[in-house]
Tab-separated table of C-alpha atoms and ligand atoms in Angstrom:
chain	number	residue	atom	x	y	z
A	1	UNK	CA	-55.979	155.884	78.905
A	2	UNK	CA	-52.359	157.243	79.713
A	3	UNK	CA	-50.249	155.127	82.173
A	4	UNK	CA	-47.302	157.119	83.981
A	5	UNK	CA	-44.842	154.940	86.208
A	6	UNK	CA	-42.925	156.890	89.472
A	7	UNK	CA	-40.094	155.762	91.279
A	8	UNK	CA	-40.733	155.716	95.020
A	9	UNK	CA	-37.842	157.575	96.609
A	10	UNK	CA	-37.508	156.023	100.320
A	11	UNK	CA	-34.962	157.135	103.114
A	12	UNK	CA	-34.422	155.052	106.414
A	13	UNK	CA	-38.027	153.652	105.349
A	14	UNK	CA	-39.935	156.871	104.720
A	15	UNK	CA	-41.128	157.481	101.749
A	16	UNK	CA	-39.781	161.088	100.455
A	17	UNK	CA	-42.469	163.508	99.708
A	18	UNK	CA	-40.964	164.227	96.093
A	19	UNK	CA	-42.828	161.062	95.720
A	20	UNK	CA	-46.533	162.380	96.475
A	21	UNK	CA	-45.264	165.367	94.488
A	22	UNK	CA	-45.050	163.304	91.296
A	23	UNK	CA	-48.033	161.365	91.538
A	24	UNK	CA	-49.997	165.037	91.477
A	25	UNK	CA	-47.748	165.994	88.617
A	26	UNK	CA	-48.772	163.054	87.187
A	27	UNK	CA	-52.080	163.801	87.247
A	28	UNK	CA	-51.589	166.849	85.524
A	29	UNK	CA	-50.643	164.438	82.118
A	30	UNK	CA	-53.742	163.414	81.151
A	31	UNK	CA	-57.457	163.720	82.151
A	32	UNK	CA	-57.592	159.663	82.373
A	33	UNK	CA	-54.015	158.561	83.151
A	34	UNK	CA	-53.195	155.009	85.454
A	35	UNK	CA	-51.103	155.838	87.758
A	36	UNK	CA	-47.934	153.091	88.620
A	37	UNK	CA	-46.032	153.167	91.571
A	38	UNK	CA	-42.303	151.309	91.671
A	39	UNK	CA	-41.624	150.101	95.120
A	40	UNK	CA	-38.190	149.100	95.242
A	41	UNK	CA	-38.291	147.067	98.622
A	42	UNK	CA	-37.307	143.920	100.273
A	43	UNK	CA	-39.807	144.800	103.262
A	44	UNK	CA	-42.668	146.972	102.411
A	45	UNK	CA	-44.626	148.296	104.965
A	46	UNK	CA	-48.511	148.629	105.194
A	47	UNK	CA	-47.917	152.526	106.263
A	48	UNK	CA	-46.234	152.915	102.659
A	49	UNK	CA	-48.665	150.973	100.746
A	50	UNK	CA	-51.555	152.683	102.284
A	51	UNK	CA	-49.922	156.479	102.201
A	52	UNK	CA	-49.029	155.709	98.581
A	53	UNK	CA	-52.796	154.918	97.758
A	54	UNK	CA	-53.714	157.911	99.987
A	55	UNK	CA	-51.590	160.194	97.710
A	56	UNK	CA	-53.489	159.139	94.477
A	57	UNK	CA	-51.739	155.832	93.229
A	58	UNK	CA	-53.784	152.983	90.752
A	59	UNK	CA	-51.772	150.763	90.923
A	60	UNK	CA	-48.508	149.389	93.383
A	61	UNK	CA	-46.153	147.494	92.049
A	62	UNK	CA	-43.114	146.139	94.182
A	63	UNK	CA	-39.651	144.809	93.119
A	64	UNK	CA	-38.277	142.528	96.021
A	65	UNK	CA	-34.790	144.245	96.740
A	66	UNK	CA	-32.581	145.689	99.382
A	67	UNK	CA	-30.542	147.521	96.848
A	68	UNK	CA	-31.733	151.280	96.124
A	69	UNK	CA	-28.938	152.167	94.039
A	70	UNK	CA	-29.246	154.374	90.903
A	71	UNK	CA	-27.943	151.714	88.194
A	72	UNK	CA	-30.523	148.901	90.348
A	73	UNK	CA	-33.522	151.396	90.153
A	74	UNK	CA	-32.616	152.450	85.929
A	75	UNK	CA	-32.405	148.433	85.081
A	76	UNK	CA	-35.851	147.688	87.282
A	77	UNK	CA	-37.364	150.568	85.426
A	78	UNK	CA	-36.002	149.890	82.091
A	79	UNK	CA	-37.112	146.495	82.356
A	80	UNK	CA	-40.517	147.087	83.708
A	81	UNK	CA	-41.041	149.701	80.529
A	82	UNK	CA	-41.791	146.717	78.496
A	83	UNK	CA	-44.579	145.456	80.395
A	84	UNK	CA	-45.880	147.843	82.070
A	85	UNK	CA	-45.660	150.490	78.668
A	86	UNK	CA	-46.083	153.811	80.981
A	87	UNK	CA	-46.208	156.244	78.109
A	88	UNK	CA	-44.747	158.476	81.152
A	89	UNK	CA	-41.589	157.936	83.507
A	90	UNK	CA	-41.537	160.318	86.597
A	91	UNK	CA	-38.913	161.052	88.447
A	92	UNK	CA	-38.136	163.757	91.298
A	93	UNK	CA	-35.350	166.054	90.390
A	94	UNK	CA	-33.256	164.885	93.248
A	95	UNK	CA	-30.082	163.101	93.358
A	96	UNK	CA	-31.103	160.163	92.366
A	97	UNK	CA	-33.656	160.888	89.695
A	98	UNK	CA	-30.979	163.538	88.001
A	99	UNK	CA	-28.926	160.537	87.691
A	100	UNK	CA	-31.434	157.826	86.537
A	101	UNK	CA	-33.382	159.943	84.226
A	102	UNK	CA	-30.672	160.232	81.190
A	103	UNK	CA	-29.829	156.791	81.587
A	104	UNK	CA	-32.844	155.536	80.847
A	105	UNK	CA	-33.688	158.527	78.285
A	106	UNK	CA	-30.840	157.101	76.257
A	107	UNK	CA	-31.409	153.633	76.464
A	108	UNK	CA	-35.699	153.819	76.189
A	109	UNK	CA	-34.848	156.489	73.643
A	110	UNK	CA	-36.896	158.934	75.284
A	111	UNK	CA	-37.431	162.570	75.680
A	112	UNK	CA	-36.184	163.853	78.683
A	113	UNK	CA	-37.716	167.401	80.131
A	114	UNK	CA	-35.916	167.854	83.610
A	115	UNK	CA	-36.774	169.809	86.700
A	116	UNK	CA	-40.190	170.630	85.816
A	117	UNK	CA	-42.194	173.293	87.680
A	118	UNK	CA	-45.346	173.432	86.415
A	119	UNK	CA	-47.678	171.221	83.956
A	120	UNK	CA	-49.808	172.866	81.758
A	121	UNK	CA	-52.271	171.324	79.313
A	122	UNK	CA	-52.131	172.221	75.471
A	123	UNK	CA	-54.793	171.151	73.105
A	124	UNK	CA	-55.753	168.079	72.723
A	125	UNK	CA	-54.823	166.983	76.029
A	126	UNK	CA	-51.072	167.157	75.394
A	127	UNK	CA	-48.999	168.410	78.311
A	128	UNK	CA	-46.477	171.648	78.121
A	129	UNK	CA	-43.502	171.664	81.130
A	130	UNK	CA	-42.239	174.377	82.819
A	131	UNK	CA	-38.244	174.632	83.058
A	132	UNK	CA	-36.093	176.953	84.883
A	133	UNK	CA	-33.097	177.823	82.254
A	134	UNK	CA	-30.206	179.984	82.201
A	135	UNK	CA	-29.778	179.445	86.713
A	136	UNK	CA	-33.012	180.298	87.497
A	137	UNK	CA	-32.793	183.590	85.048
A	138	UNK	CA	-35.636	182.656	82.790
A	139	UNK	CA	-38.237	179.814	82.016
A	140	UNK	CA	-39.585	178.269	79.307
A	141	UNK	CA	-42.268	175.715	78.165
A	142	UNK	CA	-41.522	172.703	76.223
A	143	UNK	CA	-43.535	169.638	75.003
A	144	UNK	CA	-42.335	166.334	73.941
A	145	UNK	CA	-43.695	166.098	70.181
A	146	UNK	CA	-43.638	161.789	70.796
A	147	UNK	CA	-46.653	162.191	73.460
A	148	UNK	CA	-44.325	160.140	75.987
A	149	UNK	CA	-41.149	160.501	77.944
A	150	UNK	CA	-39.625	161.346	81.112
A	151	UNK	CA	-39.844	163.894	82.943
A	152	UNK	CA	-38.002	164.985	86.451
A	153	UNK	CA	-40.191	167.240	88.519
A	154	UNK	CA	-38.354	170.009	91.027
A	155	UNK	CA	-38.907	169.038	95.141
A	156	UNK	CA	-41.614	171.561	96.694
A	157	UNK	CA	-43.377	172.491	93.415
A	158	UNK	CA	-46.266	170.235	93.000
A	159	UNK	CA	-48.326	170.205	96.087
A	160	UNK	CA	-49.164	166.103	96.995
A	161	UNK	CA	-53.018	165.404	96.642
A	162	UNK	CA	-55.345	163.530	99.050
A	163	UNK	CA	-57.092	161.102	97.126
A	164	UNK	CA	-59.114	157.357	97.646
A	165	UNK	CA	-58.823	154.984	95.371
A	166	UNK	CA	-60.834	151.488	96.403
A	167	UNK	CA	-59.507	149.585	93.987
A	168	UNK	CA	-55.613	149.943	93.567
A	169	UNK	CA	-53.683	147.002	92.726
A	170	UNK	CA	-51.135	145.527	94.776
A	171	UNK	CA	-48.493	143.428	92.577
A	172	UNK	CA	-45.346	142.328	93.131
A	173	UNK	CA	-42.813	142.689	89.414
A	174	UNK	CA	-40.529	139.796	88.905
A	175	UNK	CA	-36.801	140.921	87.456
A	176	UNK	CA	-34.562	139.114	85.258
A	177	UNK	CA	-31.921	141.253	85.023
A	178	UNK	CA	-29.098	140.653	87.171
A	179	UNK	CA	-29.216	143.573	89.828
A	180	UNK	CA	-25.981	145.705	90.447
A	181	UNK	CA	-23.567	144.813	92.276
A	182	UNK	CA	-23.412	147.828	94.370
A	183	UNK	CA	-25.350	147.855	97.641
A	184	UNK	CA	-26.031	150.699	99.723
A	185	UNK	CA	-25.076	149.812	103.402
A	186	UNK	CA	-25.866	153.901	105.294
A	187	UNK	CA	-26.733	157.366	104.237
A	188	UNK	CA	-26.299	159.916	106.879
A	189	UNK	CA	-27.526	164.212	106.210
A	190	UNK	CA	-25.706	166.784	106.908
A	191	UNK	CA	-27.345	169.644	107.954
A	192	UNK	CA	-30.089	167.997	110.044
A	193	UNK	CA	-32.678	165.461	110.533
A	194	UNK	CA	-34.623	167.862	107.650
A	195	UNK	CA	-33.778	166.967	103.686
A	196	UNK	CA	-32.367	170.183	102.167
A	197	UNK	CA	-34.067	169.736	98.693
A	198	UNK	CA	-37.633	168.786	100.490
A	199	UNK	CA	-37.145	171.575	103.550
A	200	UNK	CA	-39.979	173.763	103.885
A	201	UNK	CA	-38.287	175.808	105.722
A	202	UNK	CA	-34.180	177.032	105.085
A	203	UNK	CA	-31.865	178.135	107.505
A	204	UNK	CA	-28.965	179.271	105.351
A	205	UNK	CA	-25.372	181.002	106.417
A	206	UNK	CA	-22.568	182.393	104.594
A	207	UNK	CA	-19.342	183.981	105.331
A	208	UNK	CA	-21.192	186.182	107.383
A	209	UNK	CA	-21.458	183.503	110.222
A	210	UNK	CA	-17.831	183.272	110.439
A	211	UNK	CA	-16.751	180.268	111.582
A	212	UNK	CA	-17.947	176.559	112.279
A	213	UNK	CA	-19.713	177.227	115.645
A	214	UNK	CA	-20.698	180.294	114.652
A	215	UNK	CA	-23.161	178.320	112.550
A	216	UNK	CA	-25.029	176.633	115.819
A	217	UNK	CA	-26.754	179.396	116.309
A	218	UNK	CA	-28.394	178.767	112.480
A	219	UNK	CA	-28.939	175.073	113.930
A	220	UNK	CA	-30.855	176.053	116.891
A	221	UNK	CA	-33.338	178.213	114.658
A	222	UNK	CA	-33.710	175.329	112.060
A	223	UNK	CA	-34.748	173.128	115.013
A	224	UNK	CA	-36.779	175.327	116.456
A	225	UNK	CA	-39.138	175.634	113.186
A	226	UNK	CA	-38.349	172.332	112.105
A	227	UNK	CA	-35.791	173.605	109.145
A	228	UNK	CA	-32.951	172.838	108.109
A	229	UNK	CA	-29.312	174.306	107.161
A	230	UNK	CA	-27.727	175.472	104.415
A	231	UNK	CA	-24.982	177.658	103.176
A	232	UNK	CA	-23.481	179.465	100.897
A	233	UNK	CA	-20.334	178.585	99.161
A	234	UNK	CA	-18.437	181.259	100.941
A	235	UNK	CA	-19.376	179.371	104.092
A	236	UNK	CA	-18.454	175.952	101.976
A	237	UNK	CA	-15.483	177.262	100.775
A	238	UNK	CA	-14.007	178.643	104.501
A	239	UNK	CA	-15.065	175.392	105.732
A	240	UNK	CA	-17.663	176.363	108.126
A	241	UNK	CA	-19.495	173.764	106.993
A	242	UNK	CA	-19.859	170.533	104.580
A	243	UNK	CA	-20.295	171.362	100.941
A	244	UNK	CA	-23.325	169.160	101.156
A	245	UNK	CA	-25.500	172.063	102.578
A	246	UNK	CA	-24.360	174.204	99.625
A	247	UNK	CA	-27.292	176.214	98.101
A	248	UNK	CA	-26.912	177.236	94.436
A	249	UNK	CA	-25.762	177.474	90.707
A	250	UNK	CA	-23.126	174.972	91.590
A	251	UNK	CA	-24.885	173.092	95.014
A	252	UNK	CA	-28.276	172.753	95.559
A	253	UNK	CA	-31.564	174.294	94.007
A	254	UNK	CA	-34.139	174.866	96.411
A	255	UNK	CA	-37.808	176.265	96.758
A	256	UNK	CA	-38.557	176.216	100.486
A	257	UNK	CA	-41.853	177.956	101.602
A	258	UNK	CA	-39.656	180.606	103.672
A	259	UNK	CA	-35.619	180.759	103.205
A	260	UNK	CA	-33.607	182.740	105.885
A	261	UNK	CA	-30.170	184.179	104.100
A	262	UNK	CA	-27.990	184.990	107.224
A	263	UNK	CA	-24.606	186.792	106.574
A	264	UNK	CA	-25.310	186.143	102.574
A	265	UNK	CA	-24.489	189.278	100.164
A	266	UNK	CA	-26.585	187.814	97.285
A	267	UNK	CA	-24.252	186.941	94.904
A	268	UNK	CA	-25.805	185.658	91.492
A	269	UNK	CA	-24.798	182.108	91.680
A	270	UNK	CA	-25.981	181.944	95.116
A	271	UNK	CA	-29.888	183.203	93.972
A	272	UNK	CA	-29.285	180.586	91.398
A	273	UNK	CA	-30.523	177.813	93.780
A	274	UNK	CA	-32.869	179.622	96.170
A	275	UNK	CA	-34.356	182.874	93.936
A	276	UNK	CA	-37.873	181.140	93.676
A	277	UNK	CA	-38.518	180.052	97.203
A	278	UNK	CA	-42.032	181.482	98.602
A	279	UNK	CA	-40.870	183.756	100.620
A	280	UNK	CA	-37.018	185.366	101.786
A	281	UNK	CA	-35.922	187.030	104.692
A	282	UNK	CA	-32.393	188.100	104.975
A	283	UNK	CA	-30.407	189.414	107.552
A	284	UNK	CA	-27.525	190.929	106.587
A	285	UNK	CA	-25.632	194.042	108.179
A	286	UNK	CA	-24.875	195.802	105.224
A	287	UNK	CA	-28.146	197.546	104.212
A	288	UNK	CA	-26.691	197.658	100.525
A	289	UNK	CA	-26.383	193.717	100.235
A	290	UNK	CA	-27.356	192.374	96.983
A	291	UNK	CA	-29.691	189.638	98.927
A	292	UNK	CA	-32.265	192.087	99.871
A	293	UNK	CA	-33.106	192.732	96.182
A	294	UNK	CA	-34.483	189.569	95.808
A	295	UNK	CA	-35.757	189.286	99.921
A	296	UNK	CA	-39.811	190.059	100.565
A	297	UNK	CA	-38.590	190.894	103.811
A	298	UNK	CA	-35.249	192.528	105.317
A	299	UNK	CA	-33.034	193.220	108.534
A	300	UNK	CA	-30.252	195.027	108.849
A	301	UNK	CA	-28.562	193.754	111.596
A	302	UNK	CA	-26.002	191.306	113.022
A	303	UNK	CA	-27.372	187.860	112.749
A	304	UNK	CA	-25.860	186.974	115.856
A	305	UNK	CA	-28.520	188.995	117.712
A	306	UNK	CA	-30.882	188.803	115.249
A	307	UNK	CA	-31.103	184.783	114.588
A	308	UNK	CA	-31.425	184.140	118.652
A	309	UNK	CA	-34.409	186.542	119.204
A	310	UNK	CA	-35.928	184.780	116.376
A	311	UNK	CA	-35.283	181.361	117.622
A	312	UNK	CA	-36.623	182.594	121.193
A	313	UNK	CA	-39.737	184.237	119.572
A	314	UNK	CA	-40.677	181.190	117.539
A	315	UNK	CA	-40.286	179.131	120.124
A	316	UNK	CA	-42.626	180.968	122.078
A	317	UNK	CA	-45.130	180.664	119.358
B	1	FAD	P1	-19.743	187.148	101.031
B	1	FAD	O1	-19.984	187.580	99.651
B	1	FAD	O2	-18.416	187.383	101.617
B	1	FAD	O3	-20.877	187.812	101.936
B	1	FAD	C1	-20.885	187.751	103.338
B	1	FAD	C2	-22.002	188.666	103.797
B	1	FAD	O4	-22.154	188.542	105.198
B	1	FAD	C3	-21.774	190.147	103.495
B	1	FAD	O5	-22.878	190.656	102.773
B	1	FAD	C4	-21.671	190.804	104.884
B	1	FAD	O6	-22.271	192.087	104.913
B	1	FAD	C5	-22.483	189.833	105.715
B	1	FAD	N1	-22.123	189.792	107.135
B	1	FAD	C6	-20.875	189.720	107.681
B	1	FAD	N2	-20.965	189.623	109.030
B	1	FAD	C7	-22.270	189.647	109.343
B	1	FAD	C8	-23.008	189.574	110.562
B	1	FAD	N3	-22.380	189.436	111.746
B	1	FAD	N4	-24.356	189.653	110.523
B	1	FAD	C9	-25.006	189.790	109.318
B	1	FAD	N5	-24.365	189.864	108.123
B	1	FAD	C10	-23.023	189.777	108.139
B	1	FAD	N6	-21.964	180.733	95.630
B	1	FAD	C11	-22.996	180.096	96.200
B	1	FAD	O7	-23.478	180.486	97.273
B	1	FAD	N7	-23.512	178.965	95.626
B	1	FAD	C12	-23.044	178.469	94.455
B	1	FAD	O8	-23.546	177.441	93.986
B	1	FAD	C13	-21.980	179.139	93.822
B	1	FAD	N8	-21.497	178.714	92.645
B	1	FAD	C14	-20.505	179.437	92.030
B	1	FAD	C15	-20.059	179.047	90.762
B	1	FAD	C16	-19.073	179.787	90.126
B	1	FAD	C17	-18.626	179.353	88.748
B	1	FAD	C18	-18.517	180.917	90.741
B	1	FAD	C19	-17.474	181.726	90.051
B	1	FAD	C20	-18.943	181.297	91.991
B	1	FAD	C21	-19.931	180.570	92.661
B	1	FAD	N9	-20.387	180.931	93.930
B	1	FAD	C22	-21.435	180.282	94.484
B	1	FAD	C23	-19.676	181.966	94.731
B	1	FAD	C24	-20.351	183.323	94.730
B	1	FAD	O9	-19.921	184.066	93.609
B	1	FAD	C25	-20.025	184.106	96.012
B	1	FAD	O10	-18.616	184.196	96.129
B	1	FAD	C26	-20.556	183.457	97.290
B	1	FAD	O11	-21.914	183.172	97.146
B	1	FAD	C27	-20.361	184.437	98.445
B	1	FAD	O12	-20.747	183.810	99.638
B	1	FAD	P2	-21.291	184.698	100.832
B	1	FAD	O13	-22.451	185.514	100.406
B	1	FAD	O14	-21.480	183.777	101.990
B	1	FAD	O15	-20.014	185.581	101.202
């Protein structure tokens, strides 16, 4: 029997759906693998016990403390890696896992496959990962010879699995090391109510939309389906909007289920961070813009009539 331990990624109390994602790429490891999940909280809820066992967990195990930060969550884990010997550590490929993962890679002296895509079973049970390399350009399949490791899996690429388990086990981990002396006091998103990285759905501008406001119209749209925003650096870089909502080789990689490019030429580094996403529109008034080489479906038109006759028809639907 395999054992694989995830990090439970929480904001304002939620627990982030990178999470479920995991626990079905963990599953993916091993035909008989025990599934751990970390619980960094000083006031779990039922909701997130119960939706954690819902999603496929064996066992729950939670660390009493308020403090989420990165060099907190890499000592908890690092510690608990002695007694709970996961011969896996998963992580989402997020902000915070990108930062935990090679921390504790170097001090567990593991193997370290990031932003994983796909698991694939070898012989013998062993698993092969799926990598994006070279921006999104090509892929390629690597295995970690020692049988254990870490891996970080990529938001929106492992769909979350309903399962019952009757007989998970609830624990609570004690910690001896002294916790950081950081503490997080408030996070705030741009771009929304919607996390960029987990959005199913992308609104995205770029130099196209021409100024600040011109980017409400972008807003109204995302909240209409429930998006949310994000830009190119063009838009970043004229300061239309925060580089947080930046989308690409040097901002954000995303795989949304449909990604709207508005006012976006295509330029490589920009399909960097959104070229695999299920399915792209883009609107775009030069019919010879790069971006509708890599869109399933294309208007030529000015996205400041197009984008509103969207947002009414959708909201009609
Ligand atoms: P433009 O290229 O200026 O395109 C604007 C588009 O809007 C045009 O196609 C135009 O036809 C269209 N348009 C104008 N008005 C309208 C309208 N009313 N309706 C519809 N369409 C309209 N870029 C990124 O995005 N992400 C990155 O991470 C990134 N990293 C980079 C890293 C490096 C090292 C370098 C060198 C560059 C990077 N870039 C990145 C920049 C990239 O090369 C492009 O400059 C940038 O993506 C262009 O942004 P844009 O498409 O918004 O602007």
């Amino acid at each position: 029997m395999k054992r694989a331990i995830i990090l439970v990624e929480q904001r304002d109390g939620q627990i982030r759906k990178v999470t479920y994602e995991a626990i079905a790429a963990a599953k993916l490891l091993s035909t008989e693998i025990e599934i751990t999940c970390l619980l960094i909280s000083e006031n779990e809820s039922a909701d997130q016990i119960n939706s954690l066992i819902g999603h496929g967990a064996d066992r729950i195990g939670i660390v009493s403390s308020s403090n989420s930060q990165v060099e907190n969550c890499a000592a908890i884990l690092e510690e608990l890696f002695a007694s709970v010997e996961p011969d896996w550590i998963i992580l989402g490929h997020t902000g915070i896992g990108r930062d935990i993962a090679p921390r504790l890679a170097v001090q567990l002296q593991l193997g370290l496959v990031s932003d994983c895509i796909q698991i694939e079973k070898a012989e013998n049970d062993q698993p092969v990962f799926t990598r994006p390399i070279y921006a999104g350009k090509a892929f390629e399949k690597v295995r970690i010879l020692d049988e254990k490791g870490i891996i970080t899996i990529r938001p929106n690429n492992f769909s979350p699995v309903e399962f019952a388990n009757n007989q998970v086990v609830v624990e609570k981990y004690e910690i001896s090391q002294a916790l950081s002396s950081v503490k997080f006091l408030k996070g705030q998103i741009n771009g929304g109510t919607v996390d960029l990285s987990e959005a199913r759905v992308i609104i995205s501008g770029g130099r196209g939309v021409k100024s600040e406001s011109g980017f409400g119209v972008l807003y109204q749209l995302a909240n209409t389906v429930g998006g949310a925003v994000g830009a190119s650096r063009g838009a970043c870089d004229a300061a239309y909007c925060d580089y947080s909502l930046q989308i690409g080789q040097t901002g954000k990689v995303v795989t949304p289920d449909l990604y709207i490019a508005c006012g976006i030429s295509g330029a490589i580094q920009h399909l960097a961070g959104m070229s695999n996403s299920k399915c792209i529109v883009a609107i775009n008034k030069d019919p010879d813009a790069a971006i509708f080489q890599v869109a399933d479906y294309g208007i030529v038109g000015d996205l400041f009539e197009v984008v509103p006759l969207l947002t009414t028809a959708l909201s009609q639907s």
